[in-house]
Amino acid sequence: DAKTTQPNSMESNEEEPVHLPCNHSTISGTDYIHWYRQLPSQGPEYVIHGLTSNVNNRMASLAIAEDRKSSTLILHRATLRDAAVYYCIVTLGGKLIFGQGTELSVKP
Amino acid sequence: EADIYQTPRYLVIGTGKKITLECSQTMGHDKMYWYQQDPGMELHLIHYSYGVNSTEKGDLSSESTVSRIRTEHFPLTLESARPSHTSQYLCASSETGDRGFDEQYFGPGTRLTVT
């Protein structure tokens, strides 16, 4: 599984967009890029995943660099409920290897 | 809403006791996982199973054991609890999807304290 690098923490204002970066320079051609988030005192939850193309779902958007060595999770309008630790994981198949993630705080 | 359950949610127990943490899912998922997470720290995979009668150790060594006799049930057992086992234990499940992508669904976790 490829190693990922994320900032330890980020701050955002409520109702503003948030861009959470992730570097994964050793990604292989068949690895998927996954994003999960963990709200306080809860288990992680799936946010989005992608392989090569940009992806959108009801929670977020995922922008993947053309060389796939980096990606950005985009929350279009942050809410207080989006305060969580966001994990970027690169892998193929079942096992997920979690890093430290980015702790996102949202200010009202 | 994911249908994956863990009991108990909180457990305080004395050193040397045998404990079993329960995990059940009603989604028919073939894959199940146990993670361990200390407060403020990252999750570590300690056990996983890709089907009935199949179990593997994860990336973090653990003194716990698991079994997978039924698809929906994946209990974790500690034969003799120690204070070093104090942690949060999270169970997850997934179904092999198209082209190899699995979405994992996590339970609420069991917070274990060994005194």
Coordinates of N, CA and C in Angstrom, one line a residue:
Chain A
D1 N 0.8 -1.2 0.0 CA 0.0 0.0 0.0 C 0.9 1.2 0.0
A2 N 0.5 2.2 -0.8 CA 1.3 3.4 -0.9 C 1.1 4.3 0.4
K3 N 2.2 5.0 0.7 CA 2.2 5.9 1.9 C 1.5 7.2 1.5
T4 N 0.8 7.8 2.4 CA 0.2 9.1 2.1 C 0.7 10.2 3.1
T5 N 0.7 11.4 2.7 CA 1.1 12.5 3.5 C 0.0 13.6 3.6
Q6 N -0.4 13.9 4.8 CA -1.5 14.9 4.9 C -1.0 15.9 6.0
P7 N -1.5 17.2 5.9 CA -1.3 18.1 7.0 C -1.9 17.6 8.3
N8 N -1.3 17.9 9.4 CA -1.8 17.4 10.7 C -3.2 18.1 11.0
S9 N -3.3 19.3 10.7 CA -4.6 20.0 11.0 C -4.8 21.1 10.0
M10 N -6.1 21.5 9.9 CA -6.6 22.6 9.1 C -7.8 23.3 9.8
E11 N -7.9 24.5 9.5 CA -9.1 25.3 10.0 C -9.9 25.8 8.9
S12 N -11.2 25.9 9.1 CA -12.1 26.5 8.1 C -13.1 27.3 8.8
N13 N -13.7 28.2 8.1 CA -14.9 28.9 8.6 C -16.2 28.2 8.0
E14 N -17.2 28.3 8.8 CA -18.4 27.7 8.5 C -18.9 28.3 7.1
E15 N -19.5 27.4 6.3 CA -20.1 27.8 5.0 C -19.1 28.2 4.0
E16 N -17.8 28.0 4.2 CA -16.8 28.2 3.2 C -16.3 26.9 2.7
P17 N -15.7 26.9 1.5 CA -15.2 25.6 1.0 C -13.9 25.2 1.7
V18 N -13.6 23.9 1.7 CA -12.4 23.4 2.4 C -11.7 22.5 1.4
H19 N -10.4 22.7 1.2 CA -9.7 21.8 0.3 C -8.6 21.0 1.2
L20 N -8.8 19.7 1.3 CA -7.9 18.9 2.1 C -6.9 18.2 1.2
P21 N -5.6 18.5 1.3 CA -4.7 17.9 0.3 C -4.1 16.5 0.9
C22 N -3.7 15.7 -0.1 CA -3.1 14.5 0.2 C -2.0 14.1 -0.8
N23 N -0.8 13.8 -0.4 CA 0.2 13.4 -1.4 C 0.4 11.9 -1.3
H24 N 0.5 11.3 -2.4 CA 0.7 9.8 -2.5 C 1.6 9.5 -3.7
S25 N 2.8 9.9 -3.6 CA 3.8 9.8 -4.7 C 4.1 8.4 -5.1
T26 N 3.9 7.4 -4.2 CA 4.3 6.0 -4.6 C 3.1 5.2 -5.0
I27 N 2.0 5.8 -5.3 CA 0.8 5.1 -5.7 C 1.0 4.3 -7.0
S28 N 0.4 3.1 -7.0 CA 0.6 2.2 -8.1 C -0.6 2.4 -9.1
G29 N -0.5 1.9 -10.3 CA -1.6 2.1 -11.2 C -2.9 1.5 -10.9
T30 N -3.0 0.5 -10.0 CA -4.3 -0.1 -9.7 C -4.8 0.3 -8.3
D31 N -4.0 1.2 -7.6 CA -4.5 1.6 -6.2 C -5.6 2.6 -6.3
Y32 N -6.6 2.4 -5.5 CA -7.7 3.4 -5.3 C -7.3 4.4 -4.3
I33 N -7.8 5.6 -4.4 CA -7.7 6.7 -3.4 C -9.0 6.7 -2.6
H34 N -8.9 6.5 -1.3 CA -10.1 6.5 -0.5 C -10.0 7.7 0.5
W35 N -11.1 8.2 0.9 CA -11.2 9.2 2.0 C -12.2 8.7 3.0
Y36 N -11.8 8.7 4.2 CA -12.7 8.4 5.3 C -12.6 9.6 6.3
R37 N -13.6 9.7 7.1 CA -13.5 10.7 8.2 C -14.0 10.1 9.5
Q38 N -13.5 10.6 10.6 CA -13.9 10.1 11.9 C -14.4 11.3 12.7
L39 N -15.7 11.3 13.0 CA -16.2 12.3 13.9 C -15.9 12.0 15.3
P40 N -15.8 13.0 16.2 CA -15.5 12.7 17.6 C -16.3 11.6 18.2
S41 N -15.6 10.7 18.9 CA -16.2 9.6 19.6 C -17.0 8.6 18.7
Q42 N -16.7 8.6 17.4 CA -17.4 7.6 16.5 C -16.4 6.8 15.7
G43 N -16.9 5.8 15.1 CA -16.0 5.0 14.1 C -15.9 5.8 12.8
P44 N -14.9 5.5 12.0 CA -14.7 6.2 10.8 C -15.9 5.9 9.8
E45 N -16.1 6.9 8.9 CA -17.2 6.6 7.9 C -16.6 7.0 6.5
Y46 N -17.0 6.3 5.5 CA -16.6 6.5 4.2 C -17.0 7.8 3.6
V47 N -16.2 8.5 2.9 CA -16.5 9.8 2.3 C -16.6 9.6 0.8
I48 N -15.5 9.2 0.2 CA -15.5 9.2 -1.3 C -14.3 8.3 -1.7
H49 N -14.3 7.9 -2.9 CA -13.1 7.2 -3.5 C -13.0 7.5 -5.0
G50 N -11.8 7.3 -5.5 CA -11.6 7.5 -6.9 C -10.4 6.7 -7.4
L51 N -10.3 6.6 -8.7 CA -9.1 5.9 -9.3 C -8.3 6.9 -10.2
T52 N -8.9 7.4 -11.2 CA -8.2 8.4 -12.0 C -9.0 9.7 -12.3
S53 N -10.3 9.6 -12.4 CA -11.1 10.7 -12.7 C -11.6 11.4 -11.4
N54 N -11.9 12.7 -11.6 CA -12.5 13.4 -10.4 C -13.9 12.8 -10.2
V55 N -14.3 12.9 -8.9 CA -15.5 12.2 -8.4 C -16.3 13.2 -7.6
N56 N -17.6 13.1 -7.7 CA -18.5 13.9 -6.9 C -19.5 13.0 -6.2
N57 N -19.8 13.2 -5.0 CA -21.0 12.6 -4.4 C -21.7 13.6 -3.4
R58 N -22.7 13.2 -2.7 CA -23.4 14.1 -1.9 C -22.6 14.7 -0.8
M59 N -21.6 14.1 -0.4 CA -20.8 14.5 0.7 C -19.6 15.5 0.3
A60 N -19.0 15.2 -0.8 CA -17.8 15.9 -1.2 C -17.4 15.6 -2.6
S61 N -16.3 16.3 -3.0 CA -15.7 16.0 -4.3 C -14.3 15.6 -4.1
L62 N -13.8 14.8 -5.1 CA -12.4 14.4 -5.0 C -11.8 14.8 -6.3
A63 N -10.7 15.6 -6.2 CA -9.9 16.0 -7.4 C -8.6 15.2 -7.4
I64 N -8.3 14.5 -8.4 CA -7.2 13.7 -8.5 C -6.2 14.3 -9.6
A65 N -5.0 14.5 -9.2 CA -4.0 15.0 -10.1 C -3.8 14.1 -11.3
E66 N -3.4 14.7 -12.4 CA -3.3 13.9 -13.6 C -2.2 12.8 -13.5
D67 N -1.2 13.0 -12.7 CA -0.2 11.9 -12.5 C -0.5 11.0 -11.3
R68 N -1.7 11.3 -10.7 CA -2.2 10.6 -9.5 C -1.3 10.6 -8.3
K69 N -0.3 11.4 -8.3 CA 0.6 11.5 -7.1 C 0.0 12.4 -6.0
S70 N -1.1 13.0 -6.2 CA -1.7 13.8 -5.2 C -3.2 13.9 -5.4
S71 N -4.0 14.2 -4.4 CA -5.4 14.4 -4.5 C -5.9 15.4 -3.5
T72 N -7.1 15.9 -3.7 CA -7.7 16.9 -2.8 C -9.1 16.6 -2.6
L73 N -9.5 16.5 -1.3 CA -10.9 16.3 -0.9 C -11.5 17.7 -0.8
I74 N -12.6 17.9 -1.4 CA -13.2 19.2 -1.4 C -14.6 19.1 -0.7
L75 N -14.7 19.9 0.4 CA -16.0 20.1 1.0 C -16.5 21.4 0.6
H76 N -17.7 21.5 -0.1 CA -18.0 22.7 -0.8 C -18.5 23.8 0.1
R77 N -19.2 23.4 1.2 CA -19.6 24.4 2.2 C -19.5 23.7 3.6
A78 N -18.4 24.0 4.3 CA -18.2 23.4 5.6 C -19.2 23.7 6.6
T79 N -19.7 22.7 7.3 CA -20.6 23.0 8.5 C -19.9 22.5 9.7
L80 N -20.4 22.9 10.9 CA -19.8 22.5 12.2 C -19.8 21.0 12.3
R81 N -20.7 20.3 11.6 CA -20.8 18.9 11.7 C -19.7 18.2 10.9
D82 N -19.0 19.0 10.1 CA -17.9 18.4 9.3 C -16.5 18.4 10.1
A83 N -16.5 18.9 11.3 CA -15.3 18.9 12.1 C -15.0 17.4 12.4
A84 N -13.9 17.0 12.0 CA -13.5 15.5 12.1 C -12.1 15.4 11.7
V85 N -11.6 14.1 11.9 CA -10.3 13.8 11.3 C -10.5 13.1 10.0
Y86 N -9.9 13.6 8.9 CA -10.1 13.1 7.6 C -8.8 12.3 7.2
Y87 N -9.1 11.1 6.7 CA -8.0 10.2 6.4 C -8.0 9.9 4.9
C88 N -6.8 10.1 4.3 CA -6.6 9.7 2.9 C -5.9 8.4 2.9
I89 N -6.4 7.4 2.2 CA -5.8 6.1 2.2 C -5.7 5.6 0.7
V90 N -4.6 5.0 0.4 CA -4.3 4.5 -1.0 C -4.1 3.0 -0.9
T91 N -5.0 2.3 -1.5 CA -4.9 0.8 -1.4 C -5.7 0.1 -2.5
L92 N -5.5 -1.1 -2.6 CA -6.4 -1.9 -3.5 C -6.9 -3.1 -2.7
G93 N -8.3 -3.2 -2.7 CA -8.9 -4.3 -2.0 C -9.3 -4.0 -0.6
G94 N -9.4 -5.0 0.3 CA -10.1 -4.8 1.6 C -9.3 -4.0 2.6
K95 N -8.1 -4.2 2.8 CA -7.4 -3.7 4.0 C -7.1 -2.2 3.8
L96 N -7.4 -1.4 4.9 CA -7.2 0.0 4.9 C -6.1 0.3 5.9
I97 N -5.1 1.0 5.6 CA -4.0 1.4 6.5 C -4.2 2.9 6.8
F98 N -4.6 3.2 8.0 CA -4.9 4.6 8.4 C -3.6 5.2 8.9
G99 N -3.4 6.5 8.4 CA -2.3 7.3 9.0 C -2.9 8.2 10.0
Q100 N -2.2 9.4 10.3 CA -2.6 10.3 11.3 C -3.8 11.1 10.8
G101 N -3.9 11.3 9.5 CA -5.1 12.1 9.0 C -4.9 13.6 9.3
T102 N -5.9 14.4 8.8 CA -5.9 15.8 9.0 C -7.1 16.1 9.9
E103 N -6.8 16.8 11.0 CA -7.9 17.2 11.9 C -8.5 18.5 11.4
L104 N -9.7 18.5 11.0 CA -10.3 19.7 10.5 C -11.2 20.3 11.6
S105 N -10.9 21.6 11.9 CA -11.8 22.3 12.8 C -12.6 23.4 12.0
V106 N -13.8 23.6 12.3 CA -14.7 24.5 11.6 C -15.2 25.6 12.6
K107 N -14.9 26.8 12.3 CA -15.3 27.9 13.2 C -16.6 28.5 12.7
P108 N -17.5 28.8 13.7 CA -18.8 29.4 13.3 C -18.6 30.9 12.8
Chain B
E1 N -27.6 4.0 6.4 CA -27.3 3.6 7.8 C -26.7 2.2 7.8
A2 N -25.5 2.1 8.3 CA -24.8 0.8 8.4 C -25.4 -0.1 9.5
D3 N -25.5 -1.4 9.2 CA -26.1 -2.3 10.2 C -24.9 -3.1 10.7
I4 N -24.1 -2.5 11.5 CA -23.0 -3.2 12.2 C -23.0 -2.8 13.7
Y5 N -23.0 -3.8 14.5 CA -23.2 -3.6 15.9 C -22.1 -4.1 16.8
Q6 N -21.8 -3.4 17.8 CA -20.7 -3.9 18.7 C -21.2 -3.8 20.2
T7 N -21.0 -4.9 20.9 CA -21.3 -4.9 22.3 C -20.2 -5.5 23.1
P8 N -19.9 -5.0 24.4 CA -20.6 -3.8 24.9 C -20.0 -2.5 24.4
R9 N -20.6 -1.4 24.6 CA -20.0 -0.1 24.1 C -18.9 0.3 25.1
Y10 N -19.0 0.0 26.3 CA -18.0 0.4 27.3 C -17.9 -0.8 28.3
L11 N -16.6 -1.1 28.6 CA -16.3 -2.2 29.5 C -15.1 -1.9 30.4
V12 N -15.3 -2.0 31.7 CA -14.3 -1.8 32.7 C -14.1 -3.1 33.4
I13 N -12.9 -3.7 33.4 CA -12.7 -5.0 33.9 C -11.3 -5.1 34.5
G14 N -11.2 -6.1 35.5 CA -10.0 -6.2 36.2 C -8.9 -7.0 35.4
T15 N -7.7 -6.9 35.8 CA -6.6 -7.6 35.2 C -6.8 -9.1 35.4
G16 N -6.5 -9.8 34.3 CA -6.6 -11.3 34.3 C -7.9 -11.9 33.9
K17 N -8.9 -11.1 33.7 CA -10.2 -11.6 33.3 C -10.2 -11.9 31.8
K18 N -11.0 -12.9 31.4 CA -11.2 -13.2 30.0 C -12.3 -12.4 29.5
I19 N -12.2 -11.7 28.3 CA -13.3 -10.9 27.8 C -13.5 -11.2 26.3
T20 N -14.7 -11.1 25.9 CA -15.0 -11.2 24.4 C -15.8 -10.0 24.0
L21 N -15.3 -9.4 23.0 CA -16.0 -8.2 22.4 C -16.8 -8.7 21.2
E22 N -18.1 -8.4 21.1 CA -18.9 -8.9 20.1 C -19.0 -7.9 18.9
C23 N -19.1 -8.4 17.7 CA -19.3 -7.6 16.5 C -20.2 -8.4 15.6
S24 N -21.3 -7.8 15.2 CA -22.2 -8.5 14.2 C -22.6 -7.5 13.2
Q25 N -22.8 -8.0 12.0 CA -23.3 -7.2 10.8 C -24.4 -8.0 10.1
T26 N -25.4 -7.2 9.7 CA -26.6 -7.9 9.0 C -26.6 -7.6 7.5
M27 N -25.5 -7.2 7.0 CA -25.5 -6.8 5.6 C -25.0 -7.9 4.7
G28 N -24.6 -9.1 5.3 CA -24.1 -10.2 4.5 C -22.7 -10.0 3.9
H29 N -22.0 -9.1 4.5 CA -20.6 -8.8 4.0 C -19.7 -10.0 4.3
D30 N -18.8 -10.2 3.3 CA -17.9 -11.3 3.4 C -16.7 -11.0 4.2
K31 N -16.3 -9.7 4.2 CA -15.1 -9.3 4.9 C -15.4 -8.6 6.2
M32 N -14.6 -8.9 7.2 CA -14.8 -8.2 8.5 C -13.4 -7.9 9.1
Y33 N -13.3 -6.8 9.9 CA -12.0 -6.3 10.4 C -12.2 -5.9 11.9
W34 N -11.0 -5.9 12.6 CA -10.9 -5.3 13.9 C -9.8 -4.3 13.9
Y35 N -10.0 -3.1 14.4 CA -9.0 -2.1 14.5 C -8.9 -1.7 16.0
Q36 N -7.7 -1.3 16.4 CA -7.5 -0.8 17.7 C -7.1 0.7 17.6
Q37 N -7.6 1.5 18.5 CA -7.3 2.9 18.5 C -7.2 3.5 19.9
D38 N -6.0 4.0 20.2 CA -5.8 4.7 21.5 C -6.2 6.1 21.3
P39 N -6.6 6.8 22.4 CA -7.2 8.1 22.3 C -6.2 9.1 21.6
G40 N -6.8 9.8 20.6 CA -6.0 10.7 19.8 C -5.0 10.2 18.8
M41 N -5.0 8.9 18.7 CA -4.0 8.2 17.8 C -4.7 7.6 16.6
E42 N -3.9 7.1 15.7 CA -4.5 6.5 14.5 C -5.0 5.1 14.7
L43 N -5.8 4.6 13.8 CA -6.3 3.3 13.9 C -5.3 2.3 13.4
H44 N -5.2 1.1 14.0 CA -4.3 0.0 13.6 C -5.2 -1.2 13.4
L45 N -5.0 -1.9 12.2 CA -5.6 -3.1 11.9 C -5.0 -4.2 12.7
I46 N -5.8 -5.0 13.5 CA -5.3 -6.1 14.3 C -5.7 -7.4 13.8
H47 N -6.9 -7.5 13.2 CA -7.3 -8.8 12.7 C -8.3 -8.5 11.5
Y48 N -8.3 -9.5 10.5 CA -9.3 -9.4 9.5 C -9.7 -10.8 9.0
S49 N -10.8 -10.8 8.4 CA -11.4 -12.1 7.9 C -12.0 -11.8 6.5
Y50 N -11.7 -12.7 5.5 CA -12.3 -12.6 4.2 C -13.4 -13.6 4.0
G51 N -13.8 -14.3 5.0 CA -14.9 -15.2 4.9 C -14.9 -16.2 6.1
V52 N -16.0 -17.0 6.1 CA -16.1 -18.0 7.2 C -14.9 -18.9 7.3
N53 N -14.5 -19.1 8.5 CA -13.3 -20.0 8.8 C -12.0 -19.4 8.3
S54 N -11.9 -18.1 7.9 CA -10.7 -17.5 7.5 C -10.4 -16.3 8.4
T55 N -9.3 -16.3 9.0 CA -8.9 -15.2 9.8 C -7.4 -14.9 9.6
E56 N -7.0 -13.6 9.7 CA -5.6 -13.3 9.5 C -5.2 -12.2 10.5
K57 N -4.0 -12.2 10.9 CA -3.5 -11.1 11.7 C -3.2 -9.8 10.9
G58 N -3.5 -8.7 11.5 CA -3.3 -7.4 10.9 C -1.9 -6.9 11.0
D59 N -1.8 -5.6 10.8 CA -0.4 -5.0 10.8 C 0.1 -4.7 12.2
L60 N -0.8 -4.6 13.2 CA -0.3 -4.4 14.5 C -0.5 -5.7 15.3
S61 N 0.6 -6.1 15.9 CA 0.6 -7.3 16.7 C -0.4 -7.2 17.9
S62 N -1.2 -8.2 18.1 CA -2.2 -8.1 19.2 C -2.2 -9.5 19.9
E63 N -2.4 -9.4 21.2 CA -2.6 -10.7 22.0 C -4.0 -11.2 21.9
S64 N -4.9 -10.5 21.2 CA -6.2 -11.0 21.1 C -6.3 -12.1 20.0
T65 N -7.5 -12.8 20.0 CA -7.7 -13.8 19.0 C -9.1 -13.5 18.5
V66 N -9.4 -14.0 17.3 CA -10.7 -13.8 16.6 C -11.2 -15.2 16.1
S67 N -12.5 -15.2 15.8 CA -13.0 -16.4 15.1 C -14.1 -15.9 14.1
R68 N -14.3 -16.7 13.1 CA -15.4 -16.4 12.1 C -16.1 -17.7 11.7
I69 N -17.0 -18.0 12.6 CA -17.8 -19.3 12.3 C -19.0 -19.0 11.5
R70 N -19.6 -17.8 11.7 CA -20.7 -17.4 10.9 C -20.4 -16.1 10.1
T71 N -21.0 -15.9 9.0 CA -20.7 -14.7 8.2 C -20.9 -13.4 8.9
E72 N -22.0 -13.4 9.7 CA -22.4 -12.1 10.3 C -21.7 -11.8 11.7
H73 N -20.9 -12.7 12.2 CA -20.4 -12.6 13.5 C -18.9 -12.7 13.6
F74 N -18.2 -11.8 14.3 CA -16.7 -11.8 14.3 C -16.2 -11.3 15.6
P75 N -16.3 -12.2 16.6 CA -16.0 -11.8 18.0 C -14.4 -11.8 18.2
L76 N -14.0 -10.9 19.1 CA -12.6 -10.8 19.5 C -12.5 -11.1 21.0
T77 N -11.5 -12.0 21.3 CA -11.3 -12.5 22.6 C -9.9 -12.1 23.2
L78 N -9.9 -11.7 24.4 CA -8.7 -11.5 25.2 C -8.7 -12.6 26.3
E79 N -7.8 -13.5 26.3 CA -7.8 -14.6 27.3 C -7.5 -14.0 28.7
S80 N -6.6 -13.1 28.8 CA -6.2 -12.5 30.1 C -6.0 -11.0 30.0
A81 N -6.9 -10.2 30.3 CA -6.8 -8.8 30.1 C -5.8 -8.2 30.9
R82 N -5.0 -7.2 30.3 CA -4.0 -6.4 31.1 C -4.3 -4.9 30.8
P83 N -3.7 -4.1 31.7 CA -3.9 -2.6 31.5 C -3.4 -2.1 30.2
S84 N -2.4 -2.8 29.6 CA -1.9 -2.4 28.3 C -3.0 -2.6 27.2
H85 N -4.0 -3.4 27.5 CA -5.1 -3.6 26.5 C -6.1 -2.5 26.5
T86 N -6.0 -1.6 27.4 CA -6.9 -0.5 27.5 C -6.9 0.3 26.2
S87 N -8.0 0.4 25.5 CA -8.0 1.1 24.2 C -9.5 1.0 23.7
Q88 N -9.7 1.6 22.5 CA -10.9 1.5 21.8 C -10.8 0.5 20.7
Y89 N -11.7 -0.4 20.6 CA -11.7 -1.5 19.6 C -12.9 -1.2 18.6
L90 N -12.5 -1.1 17.3 CA -13.5 -0.8 16.3 C -13.6 -2.0 15.3
C91 N -14.9 -2.4 15.0 CA -15.1 -3.5 14.1 C -15.7 -2.9 12.8
A92 N -15.3 -3.5 11.7 CA -15.8 -3.0 10.4 C -16.1 -4.2 9.5
S93 N -16.9 -3.9 8.5 CA -17.2 -5.0 7.5 C -17.2 -4.3 6.1
S94 N -17.0 -5.2 5.1 CA -17.1 -4.7 3.7 C -17.5 -5.9 2.8
E95 N -17.9 -5.5 1.6 CA -18.3 -6.5 0.6 C -17.4 -6.2 -0.6
T96 N -16.8 -7.2 -1.2 CA -15.9 -7.0 -2.3 C -16.8 -6.4 -3.5
G97 N -16.4 -5.2 -3.9 CA -17.1 -4.5 -4.9 C -16.5 -4.7 -6.3
D98 N -17.1 -4.0 -7.2 CA -16.6 -4.0 -8.6 C -15.2 -3.5 -8.6
R99 N -14.3 -4.1 -9.4 CA -13.0 -3.7 -9.7 C -12.1 -3.5 -8.4
G100 N -12.5 -4.3 -7.4 CA -11.6 -4.4 -6.2 C -11.8 -3.3 -5.2
F101 N -12.8 -2.4 -5.3 CA -13.0 -1.4 -4.3 C -14.0 -1.9 -3.3
D102 N -13.6 -1.8 -2.0 CA -14.5 -2.1 -0.9 C -14.8 -0.9 -0.1
E103 N -16.0 -0.6 0.3 CA -16.3 0.4 1.2 C -16.5 -0.2 2.6
Q104 N -15.8 0.2 3.6 CA -15.9 -0.4 4.9 C -16.9 0.4 5.7
Y105 N -17.7 -0.3 6.4 CA -18.7 0.2 7.4 C -18.2 -0.1 8.8
F106 N -18.2 0.9 9.6 CA -17.6 0.8 11.0 C -18.7 0.7 12.0
G107 N -18.5 -0.1 13.0 CA -19.4 -0.1 14.2 C -19.0 1.1 15.1
P108 N -19.8 1.3 16.2 CA -19.6 2.4 17.1 C -18.4 2.2 18.0
G109 N -17.8 1.0 18.1 CA -16.7 0.8 18.9 C -17.0 0.3 20.3
T110 N -16.0 -0.4 20.9 CA -16.1 -0.7 22.3 C -14.9 -0.1 23.0
R111 N -15.2 0.7 24.1 CA -14.1 1.3 24.8 C -13.8 0.5 26.0
L112 N -12.6 -0.2 26.0 CA -12.2 -1.1 27.0 C -11.2 -0.5 28.0
T113 N -11.5 -0.6 29.3 CA -10.6 -0.2 30.3 C -10.2 -1.3 31.2
V114 N -9.0 -1.7 31.3 CA -8.5 -2.8 32.2 C -7.8 -2.2 33.4
T115 N -8.3 -2.5 34.6 CA -7.8 -1.9 35.8 C -6.8 -2.8 36.5

